[in-house]
CSV table of C-alpha atoms in Angstrom, one decimal:
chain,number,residue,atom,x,y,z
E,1,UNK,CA,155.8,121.2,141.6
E,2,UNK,CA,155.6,122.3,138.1
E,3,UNK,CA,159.4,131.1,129.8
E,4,UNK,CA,160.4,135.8,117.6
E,5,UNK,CA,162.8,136.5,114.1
E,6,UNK,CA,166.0,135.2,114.7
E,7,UNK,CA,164.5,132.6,117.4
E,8,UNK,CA,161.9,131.5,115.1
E,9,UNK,CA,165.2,130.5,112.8
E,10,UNK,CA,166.7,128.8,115.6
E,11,UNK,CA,164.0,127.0,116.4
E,12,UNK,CA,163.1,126.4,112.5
E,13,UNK,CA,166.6,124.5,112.7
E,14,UNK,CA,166.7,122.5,115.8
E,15,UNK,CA,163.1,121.3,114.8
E,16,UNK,CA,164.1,120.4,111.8
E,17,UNK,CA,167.5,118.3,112.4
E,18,UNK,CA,166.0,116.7,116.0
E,19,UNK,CA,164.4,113.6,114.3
E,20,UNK,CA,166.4,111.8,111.6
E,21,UNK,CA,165.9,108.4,111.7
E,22,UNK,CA,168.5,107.0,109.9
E,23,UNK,CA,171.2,108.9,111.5
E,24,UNK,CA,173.2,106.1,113.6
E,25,UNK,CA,176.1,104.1,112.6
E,26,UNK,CA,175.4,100.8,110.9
E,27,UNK,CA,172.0,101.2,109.9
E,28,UNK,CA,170.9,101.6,113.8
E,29,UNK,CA,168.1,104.0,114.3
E,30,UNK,CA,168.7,107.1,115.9
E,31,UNK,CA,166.5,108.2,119.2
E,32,UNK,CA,166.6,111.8,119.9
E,33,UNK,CA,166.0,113.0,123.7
E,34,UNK,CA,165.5,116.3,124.9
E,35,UNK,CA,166.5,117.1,128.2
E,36,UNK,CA,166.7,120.0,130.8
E,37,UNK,CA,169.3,122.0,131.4
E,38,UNK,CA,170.8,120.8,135.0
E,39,UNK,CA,168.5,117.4,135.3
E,40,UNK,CA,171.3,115.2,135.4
E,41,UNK,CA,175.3,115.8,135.0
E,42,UNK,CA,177.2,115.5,131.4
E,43,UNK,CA,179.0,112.4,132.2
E,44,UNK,CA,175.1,110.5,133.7
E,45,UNK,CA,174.1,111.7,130.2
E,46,UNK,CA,177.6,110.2,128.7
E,47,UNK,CA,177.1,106.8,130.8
E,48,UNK,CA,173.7,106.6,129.6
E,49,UNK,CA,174.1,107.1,125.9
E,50,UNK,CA,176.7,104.3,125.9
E,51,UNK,CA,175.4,101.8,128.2
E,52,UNK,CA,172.0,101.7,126.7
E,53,UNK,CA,173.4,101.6,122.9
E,54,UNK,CA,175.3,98.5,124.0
E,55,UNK,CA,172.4,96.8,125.6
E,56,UNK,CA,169.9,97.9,122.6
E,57,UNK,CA,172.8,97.8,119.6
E,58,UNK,CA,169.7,99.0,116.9
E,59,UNK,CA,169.5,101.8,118.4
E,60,UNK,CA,171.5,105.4,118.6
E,61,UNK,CA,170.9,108.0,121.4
E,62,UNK,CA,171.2,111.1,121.3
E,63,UNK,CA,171.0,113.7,124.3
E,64,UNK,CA,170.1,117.2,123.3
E,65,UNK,CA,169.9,119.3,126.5
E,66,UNK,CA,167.5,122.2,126.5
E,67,UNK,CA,167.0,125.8,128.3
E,68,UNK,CA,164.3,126.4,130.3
E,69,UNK,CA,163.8,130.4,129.0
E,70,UNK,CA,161.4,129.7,126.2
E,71,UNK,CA,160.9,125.5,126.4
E,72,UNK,CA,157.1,125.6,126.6
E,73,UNK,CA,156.7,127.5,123.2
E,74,UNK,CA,159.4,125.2,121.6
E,75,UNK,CA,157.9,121.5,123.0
E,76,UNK,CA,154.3,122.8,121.7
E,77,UNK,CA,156.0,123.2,118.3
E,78,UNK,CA,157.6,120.3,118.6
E,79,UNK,CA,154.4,118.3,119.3
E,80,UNK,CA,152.9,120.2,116.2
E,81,UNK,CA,155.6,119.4,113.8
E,82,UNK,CA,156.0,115.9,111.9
E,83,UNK,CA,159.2,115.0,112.9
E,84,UNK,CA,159.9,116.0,116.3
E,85,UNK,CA,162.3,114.5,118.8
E,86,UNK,CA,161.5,111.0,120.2
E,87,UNK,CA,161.3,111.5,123.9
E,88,UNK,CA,161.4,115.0,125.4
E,89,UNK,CA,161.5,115.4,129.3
E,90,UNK,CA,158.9,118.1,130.5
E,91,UNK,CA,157.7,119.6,133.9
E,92,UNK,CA,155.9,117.3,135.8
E,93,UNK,CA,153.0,120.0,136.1
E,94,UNK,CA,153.1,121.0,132.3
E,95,UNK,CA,151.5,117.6,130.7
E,96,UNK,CA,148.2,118.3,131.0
E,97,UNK,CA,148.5,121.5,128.8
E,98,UNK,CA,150.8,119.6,126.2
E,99,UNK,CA,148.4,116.6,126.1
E,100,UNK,CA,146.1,119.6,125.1
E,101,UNK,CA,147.8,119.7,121.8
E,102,UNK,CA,146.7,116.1,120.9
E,103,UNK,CA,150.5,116.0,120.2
E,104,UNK,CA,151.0,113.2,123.1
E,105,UNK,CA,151.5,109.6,123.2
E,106,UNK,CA,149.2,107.5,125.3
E,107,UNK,CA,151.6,105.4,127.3
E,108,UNK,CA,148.1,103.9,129.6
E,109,UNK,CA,149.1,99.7,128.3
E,110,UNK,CA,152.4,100.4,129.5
E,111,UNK,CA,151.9,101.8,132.8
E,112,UNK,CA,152.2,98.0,134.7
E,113,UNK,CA,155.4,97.1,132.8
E,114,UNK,CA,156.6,100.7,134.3
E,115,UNK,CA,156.0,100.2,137.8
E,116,UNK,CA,153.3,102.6,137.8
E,117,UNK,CA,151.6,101.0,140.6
E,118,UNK,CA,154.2,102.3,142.7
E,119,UNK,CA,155.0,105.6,141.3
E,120,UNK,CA,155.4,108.4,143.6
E,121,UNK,CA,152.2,110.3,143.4
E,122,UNK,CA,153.1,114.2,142.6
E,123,UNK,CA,155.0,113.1,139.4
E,124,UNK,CA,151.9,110.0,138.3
E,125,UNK,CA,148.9,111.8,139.0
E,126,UNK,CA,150.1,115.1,136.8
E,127,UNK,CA,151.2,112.7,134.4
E,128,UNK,CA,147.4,111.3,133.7
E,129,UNK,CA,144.8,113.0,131.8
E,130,UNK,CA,141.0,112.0,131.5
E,131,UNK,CA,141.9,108.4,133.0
E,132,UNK,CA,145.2,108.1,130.5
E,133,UNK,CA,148.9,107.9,131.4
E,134,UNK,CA,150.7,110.4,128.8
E,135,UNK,CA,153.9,111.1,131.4
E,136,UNK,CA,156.0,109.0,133.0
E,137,UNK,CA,157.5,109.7,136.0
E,138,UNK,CA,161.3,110.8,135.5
E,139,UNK,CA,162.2,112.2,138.5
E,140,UNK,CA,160.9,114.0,141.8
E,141,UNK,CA,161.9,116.7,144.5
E,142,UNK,CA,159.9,118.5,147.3
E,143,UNK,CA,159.9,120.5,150.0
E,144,UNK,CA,161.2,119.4,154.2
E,145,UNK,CA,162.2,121.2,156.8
E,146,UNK,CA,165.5,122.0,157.5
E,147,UNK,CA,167.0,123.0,160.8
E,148,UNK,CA,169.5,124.1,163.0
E,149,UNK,CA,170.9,121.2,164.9
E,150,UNK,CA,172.5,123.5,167.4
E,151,UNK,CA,169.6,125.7,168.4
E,152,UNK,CA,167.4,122.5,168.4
E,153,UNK,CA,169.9,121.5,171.1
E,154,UNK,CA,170.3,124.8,173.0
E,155,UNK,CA,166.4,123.9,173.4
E,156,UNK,CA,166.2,120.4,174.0
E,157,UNK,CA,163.9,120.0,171.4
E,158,UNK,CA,163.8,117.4,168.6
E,159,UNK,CA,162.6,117.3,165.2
E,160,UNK,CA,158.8,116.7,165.6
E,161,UNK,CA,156.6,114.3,163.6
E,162,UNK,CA,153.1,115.6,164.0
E,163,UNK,CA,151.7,119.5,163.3
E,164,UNK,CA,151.1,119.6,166.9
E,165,UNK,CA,154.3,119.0,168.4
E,166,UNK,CA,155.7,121.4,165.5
E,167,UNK,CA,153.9,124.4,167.0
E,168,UNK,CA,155.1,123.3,170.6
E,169,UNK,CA,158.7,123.1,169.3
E,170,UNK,CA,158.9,126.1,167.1
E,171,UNK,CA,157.4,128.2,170.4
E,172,UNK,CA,159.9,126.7,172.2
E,173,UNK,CA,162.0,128.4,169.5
E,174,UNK,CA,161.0,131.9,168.7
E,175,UNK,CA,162.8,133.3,171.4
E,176,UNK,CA,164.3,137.2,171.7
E,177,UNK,CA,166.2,138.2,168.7
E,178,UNK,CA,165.8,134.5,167.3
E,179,UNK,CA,162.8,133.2,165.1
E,180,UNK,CA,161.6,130.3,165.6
E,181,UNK,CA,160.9,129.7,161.7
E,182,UNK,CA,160.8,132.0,158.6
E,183,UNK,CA,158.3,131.6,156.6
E,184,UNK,CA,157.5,134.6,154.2
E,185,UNK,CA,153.9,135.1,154.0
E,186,UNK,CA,153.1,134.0,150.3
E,187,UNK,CA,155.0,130.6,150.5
E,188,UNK,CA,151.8,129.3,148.7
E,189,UNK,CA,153.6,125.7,148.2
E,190,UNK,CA,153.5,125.5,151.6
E,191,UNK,CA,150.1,126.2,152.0
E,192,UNK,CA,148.8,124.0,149.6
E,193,UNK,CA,150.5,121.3,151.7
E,194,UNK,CA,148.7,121.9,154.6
E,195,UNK,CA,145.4,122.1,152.5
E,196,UNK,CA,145.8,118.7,151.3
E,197,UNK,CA,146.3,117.5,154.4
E,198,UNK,CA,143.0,118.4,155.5
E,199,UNK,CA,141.5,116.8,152.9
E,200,UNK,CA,141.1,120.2,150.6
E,201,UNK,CA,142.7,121.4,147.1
E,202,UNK,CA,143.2,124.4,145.4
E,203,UNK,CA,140.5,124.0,142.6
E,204,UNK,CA,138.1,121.2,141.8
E,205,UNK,CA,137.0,119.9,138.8
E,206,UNK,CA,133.0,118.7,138.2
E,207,UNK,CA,131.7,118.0,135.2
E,208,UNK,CA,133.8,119.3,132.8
E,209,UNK,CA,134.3,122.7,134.8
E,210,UNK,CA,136.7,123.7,137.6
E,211,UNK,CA,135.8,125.9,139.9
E,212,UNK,CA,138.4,127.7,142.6
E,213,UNK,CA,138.1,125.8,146.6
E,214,UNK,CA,140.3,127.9,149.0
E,215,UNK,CA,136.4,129.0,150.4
E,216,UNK,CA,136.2,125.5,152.1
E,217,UNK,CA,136.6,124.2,155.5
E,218,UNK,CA,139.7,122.3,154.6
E,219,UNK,CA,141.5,125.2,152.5
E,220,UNK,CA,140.5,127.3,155.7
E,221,UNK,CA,141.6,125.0,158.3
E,222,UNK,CA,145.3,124.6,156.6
E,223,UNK,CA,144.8,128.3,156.1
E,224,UNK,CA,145.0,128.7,159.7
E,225,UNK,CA,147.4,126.7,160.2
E,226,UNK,CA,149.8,128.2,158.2
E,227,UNK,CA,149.0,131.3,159.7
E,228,UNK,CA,149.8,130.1,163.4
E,229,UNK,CA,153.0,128.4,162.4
E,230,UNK,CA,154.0,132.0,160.1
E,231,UNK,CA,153.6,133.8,163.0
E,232,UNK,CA,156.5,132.1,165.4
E,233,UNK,CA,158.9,134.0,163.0
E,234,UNK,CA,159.5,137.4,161.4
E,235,UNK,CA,158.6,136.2,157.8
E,236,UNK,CA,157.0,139.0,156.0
E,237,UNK,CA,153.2,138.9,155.2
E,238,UNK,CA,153.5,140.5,151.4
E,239,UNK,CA,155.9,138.6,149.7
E,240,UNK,CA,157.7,135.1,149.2
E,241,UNK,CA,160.8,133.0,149.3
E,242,UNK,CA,162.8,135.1,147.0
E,243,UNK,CA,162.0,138.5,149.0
E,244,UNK,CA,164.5,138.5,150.3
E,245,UNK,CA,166.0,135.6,149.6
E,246,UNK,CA,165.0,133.1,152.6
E,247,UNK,CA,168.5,131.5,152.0
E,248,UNK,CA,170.4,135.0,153.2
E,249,UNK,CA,167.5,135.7,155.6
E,250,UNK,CA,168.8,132.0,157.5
E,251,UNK,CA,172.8,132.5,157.0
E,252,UNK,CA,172.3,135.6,159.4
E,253,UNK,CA,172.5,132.9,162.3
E,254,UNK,CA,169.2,133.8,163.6
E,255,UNK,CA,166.4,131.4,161.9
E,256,UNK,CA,166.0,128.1,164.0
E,257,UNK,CA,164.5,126.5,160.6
E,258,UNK,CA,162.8,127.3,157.3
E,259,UNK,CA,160.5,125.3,154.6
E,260,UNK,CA,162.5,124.2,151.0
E,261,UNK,CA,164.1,121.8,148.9
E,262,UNK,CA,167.4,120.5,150.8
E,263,UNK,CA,169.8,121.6,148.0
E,264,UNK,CA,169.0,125.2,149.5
E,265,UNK,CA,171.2,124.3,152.7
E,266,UNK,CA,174.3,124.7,150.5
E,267,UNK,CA,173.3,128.2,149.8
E,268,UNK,CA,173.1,128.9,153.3
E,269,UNK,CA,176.4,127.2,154.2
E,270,UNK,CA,178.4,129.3,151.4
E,271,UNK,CA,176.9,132.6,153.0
E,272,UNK,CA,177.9,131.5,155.9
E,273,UNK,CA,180.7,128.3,156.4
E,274,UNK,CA,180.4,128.5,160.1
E,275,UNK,CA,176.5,126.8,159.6
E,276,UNK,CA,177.6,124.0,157.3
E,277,UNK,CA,177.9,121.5,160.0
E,278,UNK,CA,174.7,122.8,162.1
E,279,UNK,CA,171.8,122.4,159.0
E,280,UNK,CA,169.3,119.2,159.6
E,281,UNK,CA,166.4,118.1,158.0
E,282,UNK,CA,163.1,116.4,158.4
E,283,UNK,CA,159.8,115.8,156.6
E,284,UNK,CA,156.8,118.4,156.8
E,285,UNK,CA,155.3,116.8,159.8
E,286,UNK,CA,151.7,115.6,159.5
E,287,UNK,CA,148.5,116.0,161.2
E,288,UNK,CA,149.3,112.5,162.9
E,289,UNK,CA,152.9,110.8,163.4
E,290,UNK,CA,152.8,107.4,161.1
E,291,UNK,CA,152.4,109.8,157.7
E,292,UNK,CA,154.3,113.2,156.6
E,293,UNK,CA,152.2,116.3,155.8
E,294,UNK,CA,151.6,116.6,152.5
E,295,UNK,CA,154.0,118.3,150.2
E,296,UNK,CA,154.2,119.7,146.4
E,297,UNK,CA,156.0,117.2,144.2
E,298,UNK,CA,157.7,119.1,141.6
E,299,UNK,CA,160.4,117.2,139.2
E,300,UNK,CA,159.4,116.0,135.4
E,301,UNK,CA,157.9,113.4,133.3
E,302,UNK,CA,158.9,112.3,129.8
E,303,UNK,CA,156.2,111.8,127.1
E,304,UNK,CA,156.7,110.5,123.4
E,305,UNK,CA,155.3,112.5,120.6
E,306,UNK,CA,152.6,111.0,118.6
E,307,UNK,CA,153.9,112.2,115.7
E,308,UNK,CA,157.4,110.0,116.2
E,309,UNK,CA,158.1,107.8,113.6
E,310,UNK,CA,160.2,105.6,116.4
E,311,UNK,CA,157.7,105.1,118.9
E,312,UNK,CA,159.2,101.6,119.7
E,313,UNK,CA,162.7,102.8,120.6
E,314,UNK,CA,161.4,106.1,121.8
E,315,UNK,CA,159.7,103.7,124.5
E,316,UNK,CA,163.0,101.7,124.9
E,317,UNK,CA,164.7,104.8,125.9
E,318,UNK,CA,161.7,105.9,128.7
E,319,UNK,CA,161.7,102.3,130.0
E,320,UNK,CA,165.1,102.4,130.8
E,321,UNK,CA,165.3,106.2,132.0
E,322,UNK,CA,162.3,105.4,134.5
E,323,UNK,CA,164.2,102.0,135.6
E,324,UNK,CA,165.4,101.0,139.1
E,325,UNK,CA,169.2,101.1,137.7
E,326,UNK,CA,169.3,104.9,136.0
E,327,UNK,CA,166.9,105.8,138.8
E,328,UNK,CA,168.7,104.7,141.3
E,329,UNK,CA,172.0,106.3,139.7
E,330,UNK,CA,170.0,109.9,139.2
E,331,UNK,CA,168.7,109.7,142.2
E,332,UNK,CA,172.3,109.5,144.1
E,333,UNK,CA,173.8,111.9,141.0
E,334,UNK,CA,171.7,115.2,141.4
E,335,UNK,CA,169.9,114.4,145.2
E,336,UNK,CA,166.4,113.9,143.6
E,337,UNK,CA,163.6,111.6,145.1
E,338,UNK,CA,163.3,108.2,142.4
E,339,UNK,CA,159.9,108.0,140.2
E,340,UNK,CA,159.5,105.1,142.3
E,341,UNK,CA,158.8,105.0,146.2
E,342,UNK,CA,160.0,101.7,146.8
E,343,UNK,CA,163.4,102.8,145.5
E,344,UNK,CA,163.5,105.4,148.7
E,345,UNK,CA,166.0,102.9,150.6
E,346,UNK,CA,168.2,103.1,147.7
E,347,UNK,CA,169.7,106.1,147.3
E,348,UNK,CA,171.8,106.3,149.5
E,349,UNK,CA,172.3,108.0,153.2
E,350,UNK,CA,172.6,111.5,152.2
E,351,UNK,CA,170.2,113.3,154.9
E,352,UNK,CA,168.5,115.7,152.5
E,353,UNK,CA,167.4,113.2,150.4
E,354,UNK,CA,166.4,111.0,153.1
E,355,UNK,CA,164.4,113.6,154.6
E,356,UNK,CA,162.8,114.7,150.5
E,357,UNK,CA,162.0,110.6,149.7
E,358,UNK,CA,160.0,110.1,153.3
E,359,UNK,CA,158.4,113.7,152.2
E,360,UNK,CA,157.5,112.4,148.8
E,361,UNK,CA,155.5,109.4,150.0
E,362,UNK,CA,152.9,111.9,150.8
E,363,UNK,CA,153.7,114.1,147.4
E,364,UNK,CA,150.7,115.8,145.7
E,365,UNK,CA,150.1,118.5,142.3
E,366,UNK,CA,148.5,121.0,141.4
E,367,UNK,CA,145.3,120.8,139.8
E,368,UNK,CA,145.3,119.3,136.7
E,369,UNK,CA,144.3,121.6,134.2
E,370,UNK,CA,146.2,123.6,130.9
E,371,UNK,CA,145.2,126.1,132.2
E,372,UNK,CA,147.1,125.9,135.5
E,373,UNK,CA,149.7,128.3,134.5
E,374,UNK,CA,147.0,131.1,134.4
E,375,UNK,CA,146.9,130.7,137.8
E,376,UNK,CA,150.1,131.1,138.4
E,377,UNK,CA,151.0,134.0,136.4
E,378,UNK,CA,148.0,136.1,138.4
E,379,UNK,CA,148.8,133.8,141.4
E,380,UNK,CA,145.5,135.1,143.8
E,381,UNK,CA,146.8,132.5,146.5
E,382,UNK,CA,149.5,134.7,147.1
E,383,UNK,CA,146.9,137.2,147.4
E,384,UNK,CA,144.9,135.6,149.7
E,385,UNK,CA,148.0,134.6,152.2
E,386,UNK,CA,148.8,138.1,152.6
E,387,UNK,CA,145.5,139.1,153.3
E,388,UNK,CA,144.5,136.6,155.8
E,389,UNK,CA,147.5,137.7,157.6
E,390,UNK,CA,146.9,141.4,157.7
E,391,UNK,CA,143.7,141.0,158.7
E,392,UNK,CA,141.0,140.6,156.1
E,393,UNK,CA,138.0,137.8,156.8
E,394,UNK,CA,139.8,134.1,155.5
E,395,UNK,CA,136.3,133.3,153.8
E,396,UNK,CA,136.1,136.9,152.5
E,397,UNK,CA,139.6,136.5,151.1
E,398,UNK,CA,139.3,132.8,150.1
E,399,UNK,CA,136.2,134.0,147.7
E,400,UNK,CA,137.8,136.8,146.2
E,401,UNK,CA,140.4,134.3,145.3
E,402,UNK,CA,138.7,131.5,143.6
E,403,UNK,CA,136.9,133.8,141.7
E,404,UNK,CA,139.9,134.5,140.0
E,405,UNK,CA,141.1,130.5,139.7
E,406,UNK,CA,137.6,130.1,138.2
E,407,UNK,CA,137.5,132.4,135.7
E,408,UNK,CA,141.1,131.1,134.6
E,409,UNK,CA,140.9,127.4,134.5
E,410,UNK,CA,137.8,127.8,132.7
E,411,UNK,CA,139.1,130.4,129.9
E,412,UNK,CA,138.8,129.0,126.4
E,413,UNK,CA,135.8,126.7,127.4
């Protein structure tokens, strides 16, 4: 949910040591991984080099973590080159523009033996292109609310399951010098959340060409949505979660909840210790109480390069990563939501996650295009947030803005 001399040499050189074959001990073949920087802990990584090399003794693993600054330009080489690493972890949002590259394994025959019937769908659905199953679900997080326990009290209000009863409570809420939510203006995750759940997207494709759909109904009615619920707090209209951050904006005492991934409560607490014991979560409520709104899954996939000369113990490795057991353990390790939904009981009783897993049942993507990060980079949702609430005509706004995702998605065609 979804960064050139002397770096070309760098990259020259990892490229070119990342895919030896006959590098393991006793004659075992040697799997390279690539990883991100922070996905799971060095001693996950540790247990899961050893444990799988004694369960699959003709193989040899090897971990290679990666940085984020500059990964997209060095996996598209990768895919390009003819000996590239075996597995490589990527952003769940990014496979459609590396599957682009022709550089991509079709994993579709395996999908059953994965569990991909039950994949959650934010990580599966980014992970097909054109009816094929190129990623495979690694991990997932999202977006609940969480709260203060206290000031839910102080109001004798509850955490509330439906959209409805989330208005009523957050009024109940935005009281005097206290807001009943922040929520900065441009929180465009949010939005789209609320836009699925009326049955809209952000973009549509037909026939080969997408075409921008905030001017809808459904992108207008979660439009308006977010723009009562935006306006029981003191948010600002022009700019998002990281101006200012939301995370000092709630350790002042005065926000009665806010919208993010649950991790983001520890922020708050080390601004401010005396809230550590007072932050709750829930799910984004839905428009109805037996389903969560819908959130933006982001978290990764891992695809196989085609050009892999070890596609069998490539797979061996993403089998066993997107298992129940090293699921299960990630899941607990780093507070992440499994690949899997039925794997949501668990993981464990940690709140946050709880509140992330029940989120994720209702988990959605971005459209999925290449040229998605076009999008992003102009970002005219963001655009059309803060005009909606200053004022301007939603439809008039909502135009002006798919306009702009048109012309992107379709560049290059």
């Amino acid at each position: 949910m979804p960064r050139r001399s002397a770096a070309l040499l760098v990259l020259a050189l990892a490229l070119s040591a990342c895919g030896t074959s006959g590098g393991g001990g006793g004659g075992r073949e040697e799997i390279t991984v690539w990883l991100m920087r922070d996905t799971a802990t060095d001693e996950f990584v540790q247990r899961f080099e050893t444990e799988f090399e004694r369960e699959h003794t003709g193989f040899d693993v090897k971990v290679q973590i990666q940085e984020w600054n500059g990964i997209t330009q060095k996996v598209t080489s990768a895919l390009a080159s003819t000996d590239p690493p075996d597995v490589i972890e990527v952003g769940n949002t990014q496979v459609a523009q590396y599957v682009a590259s022709k550089g991509v394994t079709d994993l579709s025959d395996k999908k059953a033996e994965l569990g991909g019937d039950d994949w959650v769908p934010g990580l599966a659905e980014p992970g097909a292109v054109d009816g094929k199953q190129f990623g495979v679900p690694f991990y997932a997080a999202n977006r609940v609310v969480i709260y203060r326990k206290d000031l839910f009290a102080a109001a004798n209000v509850t955490p509330p399951t439906t959209r409805a009863e989330w208005l009523e409570t957050t009024r109940k809420l935005d009281q005097g010098d206290q807001q009943g939510i922040y929520l900065p203006g441009q929180n465009w995750y949010t939005l789209a959340g609320f836009v699925w759940d009326e049955g809209g997207d952000l973009a549509q494709e037909s026939g080969g060409s997408w075409k921008g759909a905030l001017n809808t109904p459904q992108a207008l009615a979660g439009m308006d949505f977010y723009k009562q619920l935006q306006a029981l707090g003191d948010g600002p209209r022009d700019s998002d979660e990281a101006k200012p951050q939301q995370t000092d904006v709630v350790a002042t005492g005065k926000v009665a909840q806010y919208i993010a991934a649950p991790g983001s409560a520890k922020l708050v607490a080390k601004a401010n210790p005396a809230l550590a014991d007072q932050l709750g979560f829930f799910p984004v409520p839905g428009k109805t109480a037996d389903r969560p709104g819908a959130v933006f899954t982001g978290g990764s996939d891992l695809i196989i390069p085609l050009a892999s000369s070890r596609q069998s113990g490539a797979y061996e490795v993403v089998k066993a990563l997107a298992g129940e057991q090293w699921q299960v353990e990630l899941a607990k390790t780093m507070n992440y939501v499994p690949n899997r939904r039925s794997l949501a009981t668990k993981i464990g009783d940690d709140p946050g996650t709880t509140a992330m897993a029940k989120g994720a049942a209702n988990g959605h993507a971005t459209p999925n295009s290449p040229n998605w990060a076009a999008v992003e980079a102009r970002n005219p949702i963001k655009e059309f947030q803060t005009a909606v609430l200053t004022g301007t005509d939603p439809a008039t706004a909502a135009a002006r803005a798919d306009t702009v995702i048109t012309q992107a998605l379709n560049s290059g065609k």
